[in-house]
Tab-separated table of C-alpha atoms and ligand atoms in Angstrom:
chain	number	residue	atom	x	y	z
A	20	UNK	CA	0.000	0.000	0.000
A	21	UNK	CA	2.399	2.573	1.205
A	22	UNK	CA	4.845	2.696	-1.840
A	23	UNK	CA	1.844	3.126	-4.089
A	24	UNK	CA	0.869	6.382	-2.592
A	25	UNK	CA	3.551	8.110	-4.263
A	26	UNK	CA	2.091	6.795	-7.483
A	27	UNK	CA	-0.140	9.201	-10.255
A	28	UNK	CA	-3.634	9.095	-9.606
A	29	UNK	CA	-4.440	6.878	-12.730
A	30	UNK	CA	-1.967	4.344	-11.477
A	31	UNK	CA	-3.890	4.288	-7.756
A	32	UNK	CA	-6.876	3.941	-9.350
A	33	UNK	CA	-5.814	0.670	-10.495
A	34	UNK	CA	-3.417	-0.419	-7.972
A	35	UNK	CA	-4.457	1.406	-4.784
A	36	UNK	CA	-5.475	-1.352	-1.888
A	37	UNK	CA	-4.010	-4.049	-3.831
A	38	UNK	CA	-2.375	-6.218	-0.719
A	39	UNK	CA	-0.477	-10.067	-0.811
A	40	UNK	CA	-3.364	-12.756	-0.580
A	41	UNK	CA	-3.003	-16.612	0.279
A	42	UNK	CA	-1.987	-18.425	-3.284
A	43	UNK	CA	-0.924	-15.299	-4.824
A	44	UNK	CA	-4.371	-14.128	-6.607
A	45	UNK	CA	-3.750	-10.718	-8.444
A	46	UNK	CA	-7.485	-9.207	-7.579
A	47	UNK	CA	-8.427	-9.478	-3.501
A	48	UNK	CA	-10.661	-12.601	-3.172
A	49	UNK	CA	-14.154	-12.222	-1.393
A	50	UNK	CA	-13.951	-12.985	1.741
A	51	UNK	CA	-18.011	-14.132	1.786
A	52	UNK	CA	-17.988	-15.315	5.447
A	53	UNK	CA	-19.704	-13.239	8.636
A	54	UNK	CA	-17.190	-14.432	11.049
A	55	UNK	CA	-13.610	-15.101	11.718
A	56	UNK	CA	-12.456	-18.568	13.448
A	57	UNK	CA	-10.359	-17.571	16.498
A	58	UNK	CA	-7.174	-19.844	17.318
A	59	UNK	CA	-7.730	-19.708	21.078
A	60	UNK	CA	-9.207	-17.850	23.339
A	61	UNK	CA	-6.526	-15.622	24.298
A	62	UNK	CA	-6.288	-14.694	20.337
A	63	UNK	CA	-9.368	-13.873	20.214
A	64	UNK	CA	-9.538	-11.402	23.613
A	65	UNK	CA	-6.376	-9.753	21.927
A	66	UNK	CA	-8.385	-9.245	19.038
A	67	UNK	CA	-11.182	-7.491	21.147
A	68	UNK	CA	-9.050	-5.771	23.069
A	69	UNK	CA	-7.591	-4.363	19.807
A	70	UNK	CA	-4.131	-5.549	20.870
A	71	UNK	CA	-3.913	-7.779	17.632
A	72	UNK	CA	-4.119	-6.905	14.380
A	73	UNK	CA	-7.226	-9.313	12.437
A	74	UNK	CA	-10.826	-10.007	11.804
A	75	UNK	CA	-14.337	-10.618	14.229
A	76	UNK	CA	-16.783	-10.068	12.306
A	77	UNK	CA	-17.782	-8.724	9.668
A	78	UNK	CA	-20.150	-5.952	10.617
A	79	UNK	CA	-16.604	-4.999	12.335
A	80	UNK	CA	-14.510	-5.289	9.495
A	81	UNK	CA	-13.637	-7.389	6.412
A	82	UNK	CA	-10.526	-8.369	4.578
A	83	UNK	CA	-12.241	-7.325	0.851
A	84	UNK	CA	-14.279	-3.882	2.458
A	85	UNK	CA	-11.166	-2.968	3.922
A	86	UNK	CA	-8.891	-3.282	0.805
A	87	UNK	CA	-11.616	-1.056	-1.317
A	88	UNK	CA	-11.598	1.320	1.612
A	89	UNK	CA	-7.932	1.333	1.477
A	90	UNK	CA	-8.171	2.491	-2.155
A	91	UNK	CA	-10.747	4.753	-1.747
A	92	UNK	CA	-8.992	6.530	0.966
A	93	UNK	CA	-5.850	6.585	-1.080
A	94	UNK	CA	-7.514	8.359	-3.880
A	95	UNK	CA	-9.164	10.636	-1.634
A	96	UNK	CA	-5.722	11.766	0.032
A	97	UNK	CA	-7.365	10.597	3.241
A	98	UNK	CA	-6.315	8.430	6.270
A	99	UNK	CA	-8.714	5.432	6.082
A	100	UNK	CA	-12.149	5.207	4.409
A	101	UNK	CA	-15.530	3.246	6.216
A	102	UNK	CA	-17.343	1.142	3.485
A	103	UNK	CA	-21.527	1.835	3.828
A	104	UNK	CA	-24.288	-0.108	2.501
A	105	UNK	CA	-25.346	3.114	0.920
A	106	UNK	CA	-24.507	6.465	-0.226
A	107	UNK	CA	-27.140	7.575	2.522
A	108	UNK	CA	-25.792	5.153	5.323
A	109	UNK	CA	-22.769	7.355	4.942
A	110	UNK	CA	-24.727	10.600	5.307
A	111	UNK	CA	-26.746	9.254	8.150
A	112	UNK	CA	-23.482	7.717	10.211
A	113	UNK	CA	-21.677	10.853	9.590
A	114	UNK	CA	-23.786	13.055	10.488
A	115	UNK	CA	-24.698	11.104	13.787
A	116	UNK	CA	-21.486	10.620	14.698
A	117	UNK	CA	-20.177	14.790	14.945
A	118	UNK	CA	-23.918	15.760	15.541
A	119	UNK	CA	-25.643	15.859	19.025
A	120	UNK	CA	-29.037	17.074	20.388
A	121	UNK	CA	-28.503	20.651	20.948
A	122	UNK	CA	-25.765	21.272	17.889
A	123	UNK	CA	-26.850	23.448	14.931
A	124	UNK	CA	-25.756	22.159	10.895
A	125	UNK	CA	-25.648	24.583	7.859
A	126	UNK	CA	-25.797	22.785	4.768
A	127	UNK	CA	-26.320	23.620	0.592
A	128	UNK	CA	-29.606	23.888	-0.240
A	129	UNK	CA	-28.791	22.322	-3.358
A	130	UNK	CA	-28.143	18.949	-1.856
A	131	UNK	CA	-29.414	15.195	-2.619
A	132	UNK	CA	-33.118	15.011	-1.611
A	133	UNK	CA	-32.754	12.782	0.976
A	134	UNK	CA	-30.384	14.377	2.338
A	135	UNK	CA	-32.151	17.333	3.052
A	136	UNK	CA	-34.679	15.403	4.586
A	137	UNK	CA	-32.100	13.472	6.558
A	138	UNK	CA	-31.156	16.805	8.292
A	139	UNK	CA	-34.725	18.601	8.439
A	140	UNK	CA	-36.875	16.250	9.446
A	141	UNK	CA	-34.934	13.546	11.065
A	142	UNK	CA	-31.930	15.173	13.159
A	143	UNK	CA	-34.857	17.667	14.008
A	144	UNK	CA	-36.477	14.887	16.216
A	145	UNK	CA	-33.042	14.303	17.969
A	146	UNK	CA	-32.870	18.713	18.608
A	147	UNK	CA	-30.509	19.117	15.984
A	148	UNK	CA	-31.309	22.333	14.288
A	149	UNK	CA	-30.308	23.404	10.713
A	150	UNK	CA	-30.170	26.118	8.381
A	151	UNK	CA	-29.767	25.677	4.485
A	152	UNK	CA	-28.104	28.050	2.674
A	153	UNK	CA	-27.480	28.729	-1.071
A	154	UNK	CA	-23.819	28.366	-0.491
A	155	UNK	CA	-22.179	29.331	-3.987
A	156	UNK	CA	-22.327	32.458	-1.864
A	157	UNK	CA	-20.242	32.060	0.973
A	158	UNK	CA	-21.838	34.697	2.928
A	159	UNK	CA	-24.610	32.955	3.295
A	160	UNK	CA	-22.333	30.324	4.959
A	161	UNK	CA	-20.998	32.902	7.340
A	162	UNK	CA	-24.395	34.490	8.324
A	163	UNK	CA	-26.198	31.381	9.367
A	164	UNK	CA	-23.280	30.394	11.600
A	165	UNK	CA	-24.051	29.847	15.403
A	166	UNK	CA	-21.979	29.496	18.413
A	167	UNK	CA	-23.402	26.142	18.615
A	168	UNK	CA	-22.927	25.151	14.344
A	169	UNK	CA	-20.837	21.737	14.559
A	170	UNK	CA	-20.923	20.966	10.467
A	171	UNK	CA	-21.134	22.341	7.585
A	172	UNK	CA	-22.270	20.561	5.241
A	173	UNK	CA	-21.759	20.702	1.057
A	174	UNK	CA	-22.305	18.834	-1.847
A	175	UNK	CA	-20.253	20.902	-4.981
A	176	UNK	CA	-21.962	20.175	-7.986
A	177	UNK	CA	-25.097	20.440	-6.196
A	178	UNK	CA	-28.695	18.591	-7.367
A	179	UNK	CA	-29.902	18.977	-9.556
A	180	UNK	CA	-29.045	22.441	-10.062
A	181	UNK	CA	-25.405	21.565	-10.317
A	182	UNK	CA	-24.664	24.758	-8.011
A	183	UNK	CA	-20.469	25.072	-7.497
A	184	UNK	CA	-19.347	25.974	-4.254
A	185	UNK	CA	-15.599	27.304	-2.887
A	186	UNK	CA	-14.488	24.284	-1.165
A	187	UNK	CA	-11.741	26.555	0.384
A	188	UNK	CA	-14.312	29.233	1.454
A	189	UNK	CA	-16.538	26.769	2.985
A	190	UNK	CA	-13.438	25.312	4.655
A	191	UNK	CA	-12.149	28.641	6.059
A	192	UNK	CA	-15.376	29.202	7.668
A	193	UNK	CA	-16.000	26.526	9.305
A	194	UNK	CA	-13.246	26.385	10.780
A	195	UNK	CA	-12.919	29.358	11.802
A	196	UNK	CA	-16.278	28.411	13.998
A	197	UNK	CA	-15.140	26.003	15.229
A	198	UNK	CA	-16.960	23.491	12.823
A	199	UNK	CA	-15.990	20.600	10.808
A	200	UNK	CA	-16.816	20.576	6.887
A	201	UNK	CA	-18.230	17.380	5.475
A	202	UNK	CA	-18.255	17.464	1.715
A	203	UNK	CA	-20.245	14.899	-0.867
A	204	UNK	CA	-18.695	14.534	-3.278
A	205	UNK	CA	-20.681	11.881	-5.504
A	206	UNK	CA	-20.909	13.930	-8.358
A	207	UNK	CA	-17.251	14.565	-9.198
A	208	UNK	CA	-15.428	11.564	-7.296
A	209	UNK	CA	-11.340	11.871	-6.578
A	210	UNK	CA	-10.495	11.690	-10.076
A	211	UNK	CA	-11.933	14.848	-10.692
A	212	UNK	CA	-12.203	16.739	-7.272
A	213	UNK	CA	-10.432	16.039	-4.326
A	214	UNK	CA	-11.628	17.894	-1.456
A	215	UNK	CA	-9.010	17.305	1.343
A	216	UNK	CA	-6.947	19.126	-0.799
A	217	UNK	CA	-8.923	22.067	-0.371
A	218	UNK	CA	-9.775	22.080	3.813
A	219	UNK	CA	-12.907	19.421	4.424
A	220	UNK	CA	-12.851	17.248	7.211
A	221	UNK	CA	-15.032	14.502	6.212
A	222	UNK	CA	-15.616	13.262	2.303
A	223	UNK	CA	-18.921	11.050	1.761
A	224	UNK	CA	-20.379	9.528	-1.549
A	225	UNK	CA	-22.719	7.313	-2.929
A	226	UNK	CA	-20.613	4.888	-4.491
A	227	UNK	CA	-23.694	3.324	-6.416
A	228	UNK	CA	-22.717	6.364	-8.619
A	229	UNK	CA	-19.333	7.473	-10.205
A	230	UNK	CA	-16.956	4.952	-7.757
A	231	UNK	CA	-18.622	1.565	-8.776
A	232	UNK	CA	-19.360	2.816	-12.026
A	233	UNK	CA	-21.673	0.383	-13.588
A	234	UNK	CA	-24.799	0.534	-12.253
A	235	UNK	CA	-24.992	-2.663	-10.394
A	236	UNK	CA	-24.002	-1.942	-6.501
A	237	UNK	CA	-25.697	0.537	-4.075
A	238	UNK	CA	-23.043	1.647	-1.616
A	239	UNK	CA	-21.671	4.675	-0.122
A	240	UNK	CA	-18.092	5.297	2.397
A	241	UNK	CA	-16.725	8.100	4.287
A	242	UNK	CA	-13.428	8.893	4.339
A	243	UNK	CA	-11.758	10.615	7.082
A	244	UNK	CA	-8.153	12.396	7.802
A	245	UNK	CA	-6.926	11.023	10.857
A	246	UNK	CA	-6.878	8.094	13.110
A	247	UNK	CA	-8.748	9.768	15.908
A	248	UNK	CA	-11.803	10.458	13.430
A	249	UNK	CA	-11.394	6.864	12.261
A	250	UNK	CA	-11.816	5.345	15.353
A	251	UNK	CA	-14.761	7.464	16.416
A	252	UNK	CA	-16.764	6.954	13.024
A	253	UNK	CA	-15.874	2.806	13.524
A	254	UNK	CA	-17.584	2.547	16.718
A	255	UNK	CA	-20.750	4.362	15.742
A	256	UNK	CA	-20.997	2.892	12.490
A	257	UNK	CA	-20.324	-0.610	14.109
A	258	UNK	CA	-23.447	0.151	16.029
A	259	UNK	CA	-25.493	1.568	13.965
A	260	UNK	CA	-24.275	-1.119	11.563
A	261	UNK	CA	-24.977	0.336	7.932
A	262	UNK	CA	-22.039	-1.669	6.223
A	263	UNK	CA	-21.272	-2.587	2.751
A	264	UNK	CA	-21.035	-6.256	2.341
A	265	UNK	CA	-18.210	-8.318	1.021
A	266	UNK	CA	-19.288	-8.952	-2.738
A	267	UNK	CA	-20.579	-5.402	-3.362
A	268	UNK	CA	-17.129	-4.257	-1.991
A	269	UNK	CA	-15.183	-6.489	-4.146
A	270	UNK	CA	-17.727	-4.975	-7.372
A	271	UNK	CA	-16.915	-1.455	-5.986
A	272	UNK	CA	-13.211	-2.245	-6.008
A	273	UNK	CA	-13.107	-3.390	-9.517
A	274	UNK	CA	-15.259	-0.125	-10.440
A	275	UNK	CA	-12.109	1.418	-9.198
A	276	UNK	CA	-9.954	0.548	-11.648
A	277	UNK	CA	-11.093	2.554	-14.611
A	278	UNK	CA	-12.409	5.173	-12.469
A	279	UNK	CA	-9.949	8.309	-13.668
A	280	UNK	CA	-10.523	6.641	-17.865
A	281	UNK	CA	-14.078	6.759	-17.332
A	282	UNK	CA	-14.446	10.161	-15.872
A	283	UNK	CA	-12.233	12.027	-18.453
A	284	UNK	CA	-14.158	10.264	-21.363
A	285	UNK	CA	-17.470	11.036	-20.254
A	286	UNK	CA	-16.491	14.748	-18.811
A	287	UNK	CA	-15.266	14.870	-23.002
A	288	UNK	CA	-18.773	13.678	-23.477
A	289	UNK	CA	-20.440	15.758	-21.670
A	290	UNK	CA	-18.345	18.998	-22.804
A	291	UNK	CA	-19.650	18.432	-26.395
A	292	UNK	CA	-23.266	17.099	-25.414
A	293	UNK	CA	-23.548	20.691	-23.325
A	294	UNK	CA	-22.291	22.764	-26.515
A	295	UNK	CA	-24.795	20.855	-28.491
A	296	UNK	CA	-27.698	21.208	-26.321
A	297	UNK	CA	-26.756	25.225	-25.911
A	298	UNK	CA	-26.803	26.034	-29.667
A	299	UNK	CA	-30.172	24.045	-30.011
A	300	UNK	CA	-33.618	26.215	-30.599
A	301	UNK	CA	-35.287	23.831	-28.290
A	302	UNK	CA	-33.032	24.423	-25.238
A	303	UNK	CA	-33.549	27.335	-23.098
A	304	UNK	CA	-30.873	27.106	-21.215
A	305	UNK	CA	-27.921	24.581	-20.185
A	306	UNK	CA	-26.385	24.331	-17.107
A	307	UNK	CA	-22.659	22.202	-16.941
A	308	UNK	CA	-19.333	23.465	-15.013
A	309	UNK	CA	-17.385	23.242	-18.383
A	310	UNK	CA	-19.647	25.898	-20.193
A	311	UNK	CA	-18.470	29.612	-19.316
A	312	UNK	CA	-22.245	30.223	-18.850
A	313	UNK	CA	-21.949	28.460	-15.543
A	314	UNK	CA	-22.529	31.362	-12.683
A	315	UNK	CA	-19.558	29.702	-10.481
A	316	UNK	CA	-17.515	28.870	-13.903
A	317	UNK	CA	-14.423	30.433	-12.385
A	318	UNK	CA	-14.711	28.051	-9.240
A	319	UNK	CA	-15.245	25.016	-10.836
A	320	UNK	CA	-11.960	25.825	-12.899
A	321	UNK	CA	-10.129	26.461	-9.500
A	322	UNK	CA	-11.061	23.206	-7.694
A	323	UNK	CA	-12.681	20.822	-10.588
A	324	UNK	CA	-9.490	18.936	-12.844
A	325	UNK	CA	-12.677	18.587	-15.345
A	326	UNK	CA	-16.664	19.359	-15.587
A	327	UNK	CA	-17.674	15.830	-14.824
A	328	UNK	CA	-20.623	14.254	-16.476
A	329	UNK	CA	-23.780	15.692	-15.140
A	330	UNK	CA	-25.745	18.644	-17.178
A	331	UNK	CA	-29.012	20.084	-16.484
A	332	UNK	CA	-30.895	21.790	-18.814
A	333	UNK	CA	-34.781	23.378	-19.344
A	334	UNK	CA	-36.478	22.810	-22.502
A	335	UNK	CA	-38.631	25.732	-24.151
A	336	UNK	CA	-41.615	23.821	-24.379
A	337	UNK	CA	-41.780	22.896	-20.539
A	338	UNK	CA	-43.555	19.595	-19.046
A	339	UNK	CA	-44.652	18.473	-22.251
A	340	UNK	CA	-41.864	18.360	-24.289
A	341	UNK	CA	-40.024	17.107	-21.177
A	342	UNK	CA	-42.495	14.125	-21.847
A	343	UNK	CA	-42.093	13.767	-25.222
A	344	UNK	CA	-38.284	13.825	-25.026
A	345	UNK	CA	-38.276	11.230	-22.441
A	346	UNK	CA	-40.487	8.776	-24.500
A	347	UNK	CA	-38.443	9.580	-27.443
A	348	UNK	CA	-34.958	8.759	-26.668
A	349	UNK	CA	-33.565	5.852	-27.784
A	350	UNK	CA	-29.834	5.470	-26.726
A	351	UNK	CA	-30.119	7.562	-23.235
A	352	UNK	CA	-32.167	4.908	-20.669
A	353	UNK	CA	-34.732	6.420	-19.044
A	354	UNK	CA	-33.979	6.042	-15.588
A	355	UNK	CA	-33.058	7.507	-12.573
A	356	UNK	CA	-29.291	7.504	-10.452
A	357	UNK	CA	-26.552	8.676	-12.358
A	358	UNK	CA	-22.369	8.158	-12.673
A	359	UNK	CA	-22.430	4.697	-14.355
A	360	UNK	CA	-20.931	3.862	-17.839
A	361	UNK	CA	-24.743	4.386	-19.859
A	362	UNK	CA	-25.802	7.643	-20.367
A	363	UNK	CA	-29.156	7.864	-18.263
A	364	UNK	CA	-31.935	10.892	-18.663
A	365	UNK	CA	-34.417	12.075	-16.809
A	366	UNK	CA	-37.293	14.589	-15.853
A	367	UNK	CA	-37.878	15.490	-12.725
A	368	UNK	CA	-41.393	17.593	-12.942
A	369	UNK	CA	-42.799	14.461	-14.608
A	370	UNK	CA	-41.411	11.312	-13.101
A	371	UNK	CA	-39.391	11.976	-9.475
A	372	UNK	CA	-40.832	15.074	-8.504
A	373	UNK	CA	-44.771	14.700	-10.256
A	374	UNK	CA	-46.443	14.255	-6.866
A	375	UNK	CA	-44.615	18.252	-5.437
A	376	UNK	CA	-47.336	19.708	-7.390
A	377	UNK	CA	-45.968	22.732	-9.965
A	378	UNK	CA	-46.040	25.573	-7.183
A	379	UNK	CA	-44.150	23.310	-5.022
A	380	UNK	CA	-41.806	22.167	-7.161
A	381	UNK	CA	-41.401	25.842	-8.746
A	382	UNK	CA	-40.436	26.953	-5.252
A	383	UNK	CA	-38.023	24.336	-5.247
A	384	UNK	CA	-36.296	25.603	-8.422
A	385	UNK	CA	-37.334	22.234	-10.309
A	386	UNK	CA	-38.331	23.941	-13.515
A	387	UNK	CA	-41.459	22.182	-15.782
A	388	UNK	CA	-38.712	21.594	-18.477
A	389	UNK	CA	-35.639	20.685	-16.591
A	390	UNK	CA	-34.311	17.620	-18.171
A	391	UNK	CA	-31.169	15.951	-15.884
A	392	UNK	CA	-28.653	13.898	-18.033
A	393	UNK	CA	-25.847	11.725	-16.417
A	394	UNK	CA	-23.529	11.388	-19.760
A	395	UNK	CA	-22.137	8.039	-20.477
A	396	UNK	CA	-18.883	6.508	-22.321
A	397	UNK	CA	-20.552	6.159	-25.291
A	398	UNK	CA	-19.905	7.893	-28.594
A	399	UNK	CA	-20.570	11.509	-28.405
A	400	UNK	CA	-21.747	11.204	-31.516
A	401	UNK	CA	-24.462	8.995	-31.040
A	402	UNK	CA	-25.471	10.587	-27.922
A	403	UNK	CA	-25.775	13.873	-29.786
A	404	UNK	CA	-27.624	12.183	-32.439
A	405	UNK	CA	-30.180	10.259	-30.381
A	406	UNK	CA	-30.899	13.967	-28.381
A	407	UNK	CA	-31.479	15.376	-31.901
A	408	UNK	CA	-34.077	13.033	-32.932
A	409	UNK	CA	-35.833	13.425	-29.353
A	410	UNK	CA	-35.840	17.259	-29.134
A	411	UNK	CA	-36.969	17.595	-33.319
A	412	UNK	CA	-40.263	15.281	-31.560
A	413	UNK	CA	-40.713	17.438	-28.837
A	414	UNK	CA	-40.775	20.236	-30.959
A	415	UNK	CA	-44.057	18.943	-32.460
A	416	UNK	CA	-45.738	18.764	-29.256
B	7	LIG	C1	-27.393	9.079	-4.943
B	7	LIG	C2	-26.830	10.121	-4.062
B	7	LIG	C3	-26.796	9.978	-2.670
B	7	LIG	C4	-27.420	8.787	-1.985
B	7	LIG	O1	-26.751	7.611	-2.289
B	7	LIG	P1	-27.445	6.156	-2.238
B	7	LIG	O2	-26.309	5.272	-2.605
B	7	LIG	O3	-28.561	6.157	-3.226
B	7	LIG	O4	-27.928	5.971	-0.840
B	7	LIG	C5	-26.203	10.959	-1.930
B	7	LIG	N1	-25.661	12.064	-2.503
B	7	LIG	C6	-25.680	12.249	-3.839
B	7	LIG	C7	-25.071	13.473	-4.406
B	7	LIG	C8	-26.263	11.288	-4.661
B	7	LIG	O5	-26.279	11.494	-5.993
């Protein structure tokens, strides 16, 4: 492990928690087993009593979760990384283990759904308070800051808005308060955005997105900075026990490997799907970090390597042609989740956010024709092509 840290990012990506495994096998096996046999008794009290280095149990820890946490962490520039059953296990063990009843949060407005609700509705019943803030303006960060504010919280590209904010801003302030900052950062992953680099405390994804890759695991992790943190988030998420299993980690792990080839093709992607949809009559307006009509352009240069592959963008003709594009693409899957290797589209007014209501959703800045595309590795030119066939129907409508 060690001498690979001084390697290039693309060669962790495919080396990084590699370890020596019984027989020699190049990939970590899969360690499919809940517990660990003891050799005697006194082994296994040294093993409680964290005097010995091995495995318990698996809720505990694992021989294939910890060598994908061991890369994660490594491309992360962190100190050790906690494998999660899901992108929101993560969120939820995180934020229950620097949160308690009487601390205040600020977080992005522009954050993962559940997320939100995470914080408003659920920490609430624990007296948690919080205050969201539209945090590409990082006075907003600094006004909503109490003596008693414990996190802040971002996600930079936000959702679905794709809203960019100043890691290093964000980081200053907290800080400054006193507070930690937790960053998720699902929609760029390491290979694009590494936010260590630039003050956070904390990183969380969802790894069912960019990290696995392939649309086939839900999974999330936290990576930390130091061995104190590490051991505190281990206990609680040992208790509250949200863990990735074996299999998925192995899946994850393998992701891994193409992770920094995959993001620069489909950031390439997206660059010339987002030029395409912005010259198009149908398209009101497009928003992507690698088009200079991005409002935080200039910040996504400072702390982005590239734009990533998620764009956003409203069509003229509103919920309807929404619909018809949705029903007319052929090559783009209609689906929701985003970050695999397929190009997935979706609309929110008419499929994940149809039961708001329009004044609700309108409030909430999701737009009758906001169409959210999570670009793939295919040809760009197929992708354009298949976009042009579905916005000349939608045009009819
Ligand atoms: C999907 C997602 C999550 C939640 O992850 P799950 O793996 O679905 O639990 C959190 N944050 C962001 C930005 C996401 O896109």
């Amino acid at each position: 492990m060690s001498e690979n840290e001084n390697l290039k990012f693309d060669s962790k990506c495919v080396h990084a928690g590699i370890g020596d495994y019984e027989h020699g096998p190049v990939i970590p096996p899969i360690y499919q087993t809940s517990t660990f046999k003891f050799e005697s008794t006194q082994q296994g009290a040294a093993l409680f009593k964290g005097e010995k280095e091995g495995y318990i149990y698996t809720r505990m820890s694992n021989p294939t979760v910890e060598a994908m946490e061991k890369a994660v962490a490594s491309l992360e520039g962190g100190y050790r990384a906690l494998g999660c059953g899901s992108g929101m296990a993560a969120i939820s063990t995180t934020l229950l283990t620097l949160l308690n009843a009487g601390d205040h949060i600020v977080f992005s407005e522009a954050v993962y759904g559940p997320t939100a609700t995470l914080i408003v509705n659920v920490l609430k019943r624990f007296n948690i308070e919080s205050t969201p803030v539209d945090s590409t303006n990082l006075d907003n960060i600094k006004n909503a800051m109490k003596p008693n504010t414990k996190v802040v919280y971002i996600e930079t590209p936000g959702n679905p808005t794709l809203a960019i904010t100043d890691l290093s801003g964000a980081a200053e302030i907290a800080h400054s308060n006193g507070a930690v900052l937790v960053v998720d950062n699902t929609f760029m992953s390491p290979a694009l955005q590494r936010p260590f680099e630039h003050g956070a405390d904390v990183v969380v994804h969802s790894m069912t997105k960019f990290l696995n890759g392939h649309a086939d695991v839900v999974a999330g992790i936290i990576v930390v900075k130091t061995q104190e943190d590490y051991k505190k988030f281990r206990s609680v998420l040992n208790q509250l026990g949200g863990v990735i299993d074996p299999f998925n980690a192995f899946l994850v792990h393998r992701g891994l490997k193409t992770l920094d080839i995959r993001m620069k093709k489909l950031s390439e992607n997206a660059m010339k799907v987002a030029k395409f949809l912005e010259s198009h009559p149908q398209v009101k307006w497009v928003r992507y970090p690698g088009l200079e009509s991005h409002p935080q352009y200039e910040i996504a240069q400072k702390q982005q390597s590239a734009p990533g592959g998620m764009i956003s963008f409203e069509l003229k003709g509103g919920f309807a042609a929404g619909e018809a594009v949705m029903n007319s693409v052929k090559l783009c899957t209609l689906a929701v989740s985003l970050g695999g290797v397929e190009t997935l589209i979706q609309h929110p007014a008419s499929m994940t956010h149809l039961s708001m209501g329009q004044k609700a959703r309108e409030e909430a800045g999701i737009t009758e024709g906001l169409v959210r595309l999570s670009v793939g590795i295919e040809n760009a030119d197929d992708l354009i092509a298949d976009l042009e066939q579905a916005l000349e129907k939608a045009s009819t409508v």
